[in-house]
């Protein structure tokens, strides 16, 4: 089957009347269906400037998300100016090639332009957030089917007193900003799938256990209040040196799935700064961490998408924060710097195809 037919069939299948908006076919019981869609975070300039990069995206991806472009910093250099160039180009690329595009992200603590620091009241913060959602979601209504509405709202080290991460939204509006963002997005595009996206759940550590607990409390509260939250994005920036807490992940996913939520893997990569230098050994460990993470999710439900945060080791955010001490380049992604598939690509393909 041609890829375009396959992708549109698979992604459209979830949009059934009466059900929560879905990005792709969901539900563990069906027998015949396509593989789980695979995608990657994209640097849109490279699609134009680097033909090898473009070929890799065309060859491997059924969906795309901008690594930047829809963040406030990129979209809104000034308070009264929106720059849609990057997301417009990515959406045109997706449309021309039978792919779907996810939107990342509407409310986040990071990548905020300087002018937002002058916002000082709850009222003004709400006004600016609503203006943002109305303008951005309104522009892409019916064309971007799935949004990371709120990104990384829960603290990295949550305590009972401070479960939420500091941000302009949390500081000025409080935890209610999550509910407000979801309700406003649903009002602007009622058919879009609305996702709460976060990371730091996957290891057998007290920190990850606290994160899972705080995250579940937030989600339960949103669901109890009837907030239009449809899916959870498990980012999956996996620290390579740590074991995956398969039981912990499976239990988290079971709780979320039990609340009627779909699961998407939204930013998968394996951070390899503390792994052995030997590349073959390192690549196997990277693949095994991702395999364990995906299996722990797949044991409970079928994720609607598996998205890696980049496609090639040549272009990855990882060295910004996790450069290796021995100077060897990081290898967190499915293709190496020369676009050769690594064991991680095999692990992802085995998972997405086994779920077909
Ligand atoms: O575009 C400029 C370039 O012109 C300049 O030469 C270069 C020099 O530093 O900087 C370039 O911009 C950087 C950009 O990444 C390049 O892609 C920005 O400084 C840098 O802040 C930006 O970082 C991004 C970061 O989010 C903040 O927006 C990363 O690429 C991106 O991978 C990362 O993505 C986040 C997700 O949104 C949320 N989850 C975690 C994930 C990884 O941190």
Short mmCIF file of C-alpha atoms and ligand atoms in Angstrom, two decimals:
data_model
loop_
_atom_site.label_atom_id
_atom_site.label_comp_id
_atom_site.label_asym_id
_atom_site.label_seq_id
_atom_site.Cartn_x
_atom_site.Cartn_y
_atom_site.Cartn_z
CA UNK A 1 0.00 0.00 0.00
CA UNK A 2 1.26 3.52 -0.75
CA UNK A 3 2.52 5.26 2.38
CA UNK A 4 0.04 8.13 2.05
CA UNK A 5 -2.97 5.78 2.04
CA UNK A 6 -1.49 3.78 4.88
CA UNK A 7 -0.82 6.80 7.08
CA UNK A 8 -4.09 8.55 6.51
CA UNK A 9 -5.91 5.27 7.07
CA UNK A 10 -4.10 4.56 10.32
CA UNK A 11 -4.31 8.08 11.69
CA UNK A 12 -7.86 8.69 10.61
CA UNK A 13 -9.15 5.46 12.08
CA UNK A 14 -9.22 6.82 15.62
CA UNK A 15 -11.56 9.68 14.79
CA UNK A 16 -14.81 7.85 15.37
CA UNK A 17 -18.02 9.67 16.21
CA UNK A 18 -18.68 10.06 19.91
CA UNK A 19 -15.21 9.02 21.11
CA UNK A 20 -12.49 11.30 22.46
CA UNK A 21 -10.42 12.83 19.67
CA UNK A 22 -7.59 10.42 18.85
CA UNK A 23 -4.45 10.88 16.87
CA UNK A 24 -4.46 7.32 15.55
CA UNK A 25 -6.21 4.01 15.99
CA UNK A 26 -6.31 3.06 19.67
CA UNK A 27 -7.53 0.19 21.80
CA UNK A 28 -5.84 -3.10 22.55
CA UNK A 29 -8.54 -5.44 21.24
CA UNK A 30 -8.70 -4.95 17.46
CA UNK A 31 -6.97 -7.61 15.37
CA UNK A 32 -6.28 -6.07 11.99
CA UNK A 33 -4.71 -2.66 11.78
CA UNK A 34 -1.61 -0.83 10.66
CA UNK A 35 1.59 -0.54 12.66
CA UNK A 36 1.82 2.19 15.29
CA UNK A 37 2.78 5.40 13.45
CA UNK A 38 6.40 6.42 13.92
CA UNK A 39 7.62 9.99 13.78
CA UNK A 40 10.35 12.39 14.81
CA UNK A 41 10.95 15.94 16.00
CA UNK A 42 12.08 18.01 13.04
CA UNK A 43 14.33 21.04 12.57
CA UNK A 44 12.49 22.59 9.69
CA UNK A 45 15.45 24.44 8.14
CA UNK A 46 17.23 21.12 7.65
CA UNK A 47 14.33 19.81 5.56
CA UNK A 48 15.16 22.55 3.08
CA UNK A 49 18.96 22.68 3.43
CA UNK A 50 20.03 19.06 3.92
CA UNK A 51 18.82 16.53 1.36
CA UNK A 52 20.05 13.53 3.33
CA UNK A 53 18.09 14.69 6.34
CA UNK A 54 15.00 15.23 4.20
CA UNK A 55 15.33 11.76 2.68
CA UNK A 56 15.65 10.19 6.12
CA UNK A 57 12.48 11.90 7.33
CA UNK A 58 10.60 10.90 4.17
CA UNK A 59 11.86 7.35 4.41
CA UNK A 60 11.05 6.71 8.05
CA UNK A 61 8.38 9.05 9.39
CA UNK A 62 4.62 8.95 9.24
CA UNK A 63 4.29 11.94 11.54
CA UNK A 64 6.32 14.99 12.47
CA UNK A 65 6.51 17.54 15.26
CA UNK A 66 8.58 20.72 15.25
CA UNK A 67 11.54 20.53 17.63
CA UNK A 68 11.01 24.28 17.80
CA UNK A 69 8.85 26.66 15.83
CA UNK A 70 5.64 26.49 17.86
CA UNK A 71 7.35 27.46 21.10
CA UNK A 72 6.62 30.96 22.39
CA UNK A 73 10.24 32.01 21.91
CA UNK A 74 10.06 31.21 18.18
CA UNK A 75 6.46 32.26 17.54
CA UNK A 76 6.30 35.47 19.51
CA UNK A 77 9.55 37.48 19.44
CA UNK A 78 7.43 40.50 20.35
CA UNK A 79 4.16 40.74 22.27
CA UNK A 80 2.08 41.79 19.30
CA UNK A 81 3.82 39.77 16.59
CA UNK A 82 3.37 36.11 15.62
CA UNK A 83 5.87 34.45 13.26
CA UNK A 84 4.33 31.33 11.73
CA UNK A 85 7.02 30.64 9.18
CA UNK A 86 8.45 27.43 10.71
CA UNK A 87 5.20 25.64 11.57
CA UNK A 88 3.64 26.68 8.25
CA UNK A 89 6.56 25.12 6.39
CA UNK A 90 6.48 21.94 8.46
CA UNK A 91 2.74 21.55 7.98
CA UNK A 92 3.10 22.07 4.21
CA UNK A 93 5.80 19.38 4.17
CA UNK A 94 3.60 17.00 6.18
CA UNK A 95 0.58 17.62 3.96
CA UNK A 96 2.58 17.18 0.76
CA UNK A 97 3.95 13.85 1.96
CA UNK A 98 0.96 12.18 3.60
CA UNK A 99 2.15 12.77 7.15
CA UNK A 100 0.42 14.20 10.18
CA UNK A 101 1.90 16.97 12.32
CA UNK A 102 1.67 17.23 16.10
CA UNK A 103 1.68 20.65 17.81
CA UNK A 104 4.31 21.29 20.52
CA UNK A 105 3.51 23.21 22.74
CA UNK A 106 1.07 25.86 24.04
CA UNK A 107 2.04 26.31 27.70
CA UNK A 108 5.56 25.50 28.92
CA UNK A 109 7.91 26.99 31.49
CA UNK A 110 10.83 27.21 29.02
CA UNK A 111 11.58 28.90 25.69
CA UNK A 112 9.68 32.02 26.73
CA UNK A 113 10.53 35.36 25.09
CA UNK A 114 11.98 38.11 27.27
CA UNK A 115 8.90 40.37 26.99
CA UNK A 116 6.77 37.86 28.94
CA UNK A 117 8.84 38.63 32.06
CA UNK A 118 6.95 41.91 32.29
CA UNK A 119 3.63 40.10 32.79
CA UNK A 120 2.87 40.50 36.47
CA UNK A 121 -0.79 39.79 37.19
CA UNK A 122 -3.06 36.76 36.97
CA UNK A 123 -5.45 38.67 34.77
CA UNK A 124 -2.78 39.63 32.28
CA UNK A 125 -1.30 36.11 32.23
CA UNK A 126 -4.74 34.64 31.45
CA UNK A 127 -5.35 37.21 28.74
CA UNK A 128 -2.03 36.52 27.03
CA UNK A 129 -2.39 32.74 27.30
CA UNK A 130 -5.91 32.88 25.82
CA UNK A 131 -4.76 35.20 23.06
CA UNK A 132 -1.97 32.75 22.26
CA UNK A 133 -4.22 29.69 22.15
CA UNK A 134 -6.90 31.47 20.12
CA UNK A 135 -4.37 32.68 17.55
CA UNK A 136 -2.20 29.57 17.25
CA UNK A 137 -4.77 26.78 17.59
CA UNK A 138 -7.22 28.85 15.55
CA UNK A 139 -4.76 29.16 12.68
CA UNK A 140 -4.19 25.39 12.49
CA UNK A 141 -7.72 24.26 13.39
CA UNK A 142 -8.55 20.98 11.64
CA UNK A 143 -4.99 20.69 10.33
CA UNK A 144 -2.92 19.90 13.42
CA UNK A 145 -4.86 16.99 14.94
CA UNK A 146 -2.95 16.62 18.21
CA UNK A 147 -1.52 19.23 20.61
CA UNK A 148 0.82 19.08 23.59
CA UNK A 149 -1.34 21.65 25.33
CA UNK A 150 0.68 21.80 28.54
CA UNK A 151 4.27 20.62 28.70
CA UNK A 152 6.21 19.55 31.80
CA UNK A 153 3.85 21.12 34.36
CA UNK A 154 4.85 18.81 37.22
CA UNK A 155 8.04 19.49 39.17
CA UNK A 156 11.12 17.37 38.48
CA UNK A 157 11.36 16.76 42.21
CA UNK A 158 7.78 17.01 43.42
CA UNK A 159 6.90 17.25 47.09
CA UNK A 160 3.48 17.31 48.71
CA UNK A 161 3.79 21.09 49.17
CA UNK A 162 5.19 21.91 45.71
CA UNK A 163 4.08 19.33 43.15
CA UNK A 164 4.11 21.77 40.25
CA UNK A 165 7.03 23.25 38.35
CA UNK A 166 7.72 26.97 38.52
CA UNK A 167 6.68 28.81 35.39
CA UNK A 168 5.12 32.10 34.45
CA UNK A 169 1.77 30.26 34.29
CA UNK A 170 2.14 28.46 37.61
CA UNK A 171 3.45 31.56 39.39
CA UNK A 172 0.72 33.92 38.18
CA UNK A 173 -2.33 31.71 37.59
CA UNK A 174 -1.56 28.70 39.78
CA UNK A 175 -2.29 25.05 38.97
CA UNK A 176 -5.56 26.17 37.42
CA UNK A 177 -3.54 27.26 34.36
CA UNK A 178 -3.54 23.63 33.19
CA UNK A 179 -7.32 23.42 33.23
CA UNK A 180 -7.70 26.84 31.60
CA UNK A 181 -5.30 25.93 28.78
CA UNK A 182 -7.10 22.66 28.03
CA UNK A 183 -10.58 24.18 28.13
CA UNK A 184 -9.57 27.06 25.88
CA UNK A 185 -7.86 24.77 23.35
CA UNK A 186 -10.93 22.52 23.21
CA UNK A 187 -13.15 25.54 22.66
CA UNK A 188 -11.03 26.68 19.71
CA UNK A 189 -10.61 23.26 18.07
CA UNK A 190 -13.10 20.76 19.54
CA UNK A 191 -11.84 17.94 17.31
CA UNK A 192 -8.17 18.16 18.27
CA UNK A 193 -6.63 15.58 20.55
CA UNK A 194 -5.39 17.38 23.68
CA UNK A 195 -2.31 15.97 25.37
CA UNK A 196 -0.56 16.56 28.70
CA UNK A 197 3.12 15.91 28.04
CA UNK A 198 5.82 15.16 30.64
CA UNK A 199 8.99 13.21 31.45
CA UNK A 200 10.93 11.64 34.29
CA UNK A 201 8.73 8.63 35.10
CA UNK A 202 10.76 5.65 34.04
CA UNK A 203 13.43 4.69 36.56
CA UNK A 204 13.27 2.80 39.88
CA UNK A 205 14.16 5.90 41.91
CA UNK A 206 12.35 7.86 44.61
CA UNK A 207 12.34 10.86 42.31
CA UNK A 208 10.52 8.99 39.52
CA UNK A 209 8.09 7.44 42.02
CA UNK A 210 7.29 10.92 43.38
CA UNK A 211 6.89 12.25 39.85
CA UNK A 212 4.48 9.47 38.89
CA UNK A 213 2.41 10.05 42.03
CA UNK A 214 2.25 13.83 41.57
CA UNK A 215 1.44 13.47 37.88
CA UNK A 216 -1.36 10.99 38.57
CA UNK A 217 -2.85 13.31 41.20
CA UNK A 218 -2.90 16.17 38.69
CA UNK A 219 -4.45 14.03 35.96
CA UNK A 220 -7.10 12.56 38.28
CA UNK A 221 -8.07 16.01 39.40
CA UNK A 222 -8.39 17.23 35.80
CA UNK A 223 -10.50 14.21 34.83
CA UNK A 224 -12.71 14.60 37.94
CA UNK A 225 -13.37 18.17 36.90
CA UNK A 226 -14.37 17.14 33.39
CA UNK A 227 -11.42 18.88 31.74
CA UNK A 228 -11.08 17.92 28.03
CA UNK A 229 -7.81 15.99 28.39
CA UNK A 230 -7.62 13.10 25.92
CA UNK A 231 -4.14 11.66 26.06
CA UNK A 232 -0.85 11.59 27.91
CA UNK A 233 2.48 12.16 26.23
CA UNK A 234 5.22 10.12 27.85
CA UNK A 235 8.30 11.87 26.51
CA UNK A 236 10.82 9.11 27.15
CA UNK A 237 14.11 10.98 27.46
CA UNK A 238 15.64 7.89 29.04
CA UNK A 239 18.85 8.18 31.10
CA UNK A 240 20.91 5.36 29.54
CA UNK A 241 22.76 4.41 32.72
CA UNK A 242 19.58 3.67 34.66
CA UNK A 243 17.33 0.60 34.57
CA UNK A 244 13.77 1.00 33.38
CA UNK A 245 11.20 0.47 36.12
CA UNK A 246 8.95 -1.71 33.99
CA UNK A 247 6.41 -2.32 36.77
CA UNK A 248 6.34 1.36 37.65
CA UNK A 249 5.70 2.38 34.05
CA UNK A 250 3.11 -0.34 33.45
CA UNK A 251 1.25 0.66 36.62
CA UNK A 252 1.32 4.33 35.63
CA UNK A 253 0.01 3.52 32.15
CA UNK A 254 -2.68 1.22 33.58
CA UNK A 255 -3.91 4.02 35.86
CA UNK A 256 -3.96 6.53 33.00
CA UNK A 257 -5.59 4.10 30.59
CA UNK A 258 -8.16 3.30 33.27
CA UNK A 259 -9.15 6.98 33.24
CA UNK A 260 -9.94 6.66 29.53
CA UNK A 261 -6.73 8.32 28.36
CA UNK A 262 -4.68 7.33 25.33
CA UNK A 263 -0.89 7.15 25.49
CA UNK A 264 1.62 8.61 23.06
CA UNK A 265 5.40 8.27 23.25
CA UNK A 266 6.32 11.81 22.29
CA UNK A 267 10.06 12.49 22.67
CA UNK A 268 11.94 9.20 22.83
CA UNK A 269 15.74 9.18 22.95
CA UNK A 270 18.35 7.65 25.23
CA UNK A 271 20.81 9.96 26.96
CA UNK A 272 24.18 8.23 26.64
CA UNK A 273 26.67 10.54 28.39
CA UNK A 274 27.31 8.00 31.14
CA UNK A 275 27.39 4.88 28.93
CA UNK A 276 30.58 3.08 27.81
CA UNK A 277 32.60 4.68 25.04
CA UNK A 278 32.51 1.54 22.83
CA UNK A 279 29.87 2.45 20.27
CA UNK A 280 28.57 -1.06 19.59
CA UNK A 281 28.07 -1.70 23.29
CA UNK A 282 26.58 1.74 23.80
CA UNK A 283 24.13 1.34 20.90
CA UNK A 284 22.92 -1.99 22.32
CA UNK A 285 22.31 -0.48 25.76
CA UNK A 286 20.47 2.46 24.17
CA UNK A 287 18.23 0.04 22.24
CA UNK A 288 17.60 -2.13 25.29
CA UNK A 289 16.47 0.83 27.41
CA UNK A 290 14.02 1.93 24.74
CA UNK A 291 12.79 -1.65 24.25
CA UNK A 292 12.09 -2.06 27.96
CA UNK A 293 10.30 1.30 28.12
CA UNK A 294 8.13 0.56 25.08
CA UNK A 295 7.33 -2.96 26.28
CA UNK A 296 6.28 -1.69 29.69
CA UNK A 297 3.76 0.57 27.95
CA UNK A 298 2.77 -2.00 25.32
CA UNK A 299 2.06 -4.63 27.99
CA UNK A 300 -0.86 -2.43 29.08
CA UNK A 301 -2.07 -0.63 25.98
CA UNK A 302 -1.23 0.25 22.43
CA UNK A 303 0.35 3.71 22.25
CA UNK A 304 -1.05 5.84 19.43
CA UNK A 305 2.35 6.96 18.22
CA UNK A 306 6.05 6.55 18.86
CA UNK A 307 7.96 9.77 18.22
CA UNK A 308 11.71 10.21 18.71
CA UNK A 309 13.16 13.63 19.56
CA UNK A 310 15.17 13.92 16.36
CA UNK A 311 16.01 11.27 13.78
CA UNK A 312 19.80 11.33 13.46
CA UNK A 313 22.61 11.60 16.01
CA UNK A 314 23.93 14.44 13.90
CA UNK A 315 21.15 16.74 15.13
CA UNK A 316 20.16 16.25 18.74
CA UNK A 317 19.56 18.45 21.76
CA UNK A 318 21.37 15.96 24.04
CA UNK A 319 24.88 17.55 23.97
CA UNK A 320 23.40 20.88 25.10
CA UNK A 321 23.01 19.32 28.56
CA UNK A 322 24.64 15.88 28.42
CA UNK A 323 27.85 16.14 26.39
CA UNK A 324 30.13 13.13 26.99
CA UNK A 325 33.25 13.75 29.07
CA UNK A 326 35.38 11.65 26.68
CA UNK A 327 34.45 13.92 23.78
CA UNK A 328 32.78 11.17 21.75
CA UNK A 329 29.58 12.46 20.12
CA UNK A 330 26.27 11.43 21.71
CA UNK A 331 24.33 8.60 20.06
CA UNK A 332 20.76 8.95 21.41
CA UNK A 333 18.70 8.54 18.22
CA UNK A 334 17.59 5.80 15.76
CA UNK A 335 19.97 6.77 12.91
CA UNK A 336 23.68 7.46 13.38
CA UNK A 337 25.30 10.68 12.19
CA UNK A 338 25.67 9.11 8.72
CA UNK A 339 22.01 8.10 8.60
CA UNK A 340 22.65 4.40 9.14
CA UNK A 341 19.98 2.68 11.23
CA UNK A 342 21.14 1.68 14.70
CA UNK A 343 19.82 -1.04 17.02
CA UNK A 344 17.44 1.59 18.45
CA UNK A 345 15.69 1.84 15.07
CA UNK A 346 15.29 -1.95 15.03
CA UNK A 347 13.87 -1.96 18.56
CA UNK A 348 11.31 0.71 17.62
CA UNK A 349 10.32 -1.05 14.39
CA UNK A 350 9.92 -4.38 16.15
CA UNK A 351 7.66 -2.73 18.68
CA UNK A 352 5.53 -0.67 16.29
CA UNK A 353 5.13 -3.56 13.83
CA UNK A 354 4.42 -6.19 16.47
CA UNK A 355 1.50 -4.03 17.54
CA UNK A 356 0.00 -4.10 14.03
O1 LIG B 1 18.68 28.34 16.24
C1 LIG B 1 19.82 28.75 17.01
C2 LIG B 1 21.03 28.87 16.15
O2 LIG B 1 20.82 29.87 15.19
C3 LIG B 1 22.24 29.16 17.02
O3 LIG B 1 23.39 29.15 16.24
C4 LIG B 1 22.39 28.12 18.13
C5 LIG B 1 23.54 28.44 19.07
O4 LIG B 1 23.28 27.99 20.37
O5 LIG B 1 21.19 28.09 18.87
C6 LIG B 1 20.08 27.72 18.09
O6 LIG B 1 18.93 27.60 18.84
C7 LIG B 1 18.90 26.57 19.82
C8 LIG B 1 17.95 25.48 19.34
O7 LIG B 1 17.69 24.58 20.37
C9 LIG B 1 18.51 24.71 18.14
O8 LIG B 1 17.64 23.71 17.76
C10 LIG B 1 18.47 27.21 21.11
O9 LIG B 1 19.53 28.03 21.59
C11 LIG B 1 18.14 26.15 22.13
O10 LIG B 1 17.60 26.76 23.30
C12 LIG B 1 17.14 25.19 21.55
O11 LIG B 1 16.89 24.19 22.48
C13 LIG B 1 15.72 23.41 22.32
C14 LIG B 1 15.04 23.31 23.70
O12 LIG B 1 13.97 22.38 23.67
C15 LIG B 1 14.48 24.66 24.13
O13 LIG B 1 13.47 25.10 23.25
C16 LIG B 1 16.12 22.04 21.81
O14 LIG B 1 16.56 22.14 20.45
C17 LIG B 1 14.93 21.09 21.88
O15 LIG B 1 15.33 19.78 21.53
C18 LIG B 1 14.37 21.08 23.29
O16 LIG B 1 13.24 20.23 23.28
C19 LIG B 1 12.68 19.92 24.55
C20 LIG B 1 11.17 19.79 24.34
O17 LIG B 1 10.66 20.95 23.75
C21 LIG B 1 10.46 19.49 25.66
N1 LIG B 1 11.03 18.30 26.31
C22 LIG B 1 12.48 18.31 26.46
C23 LIG B 1 13.17 18.57 25.12
C24 LIG B 1 14.68 18.49 25.23
O18 LIG B 1 15.20 19.48 26.06
#
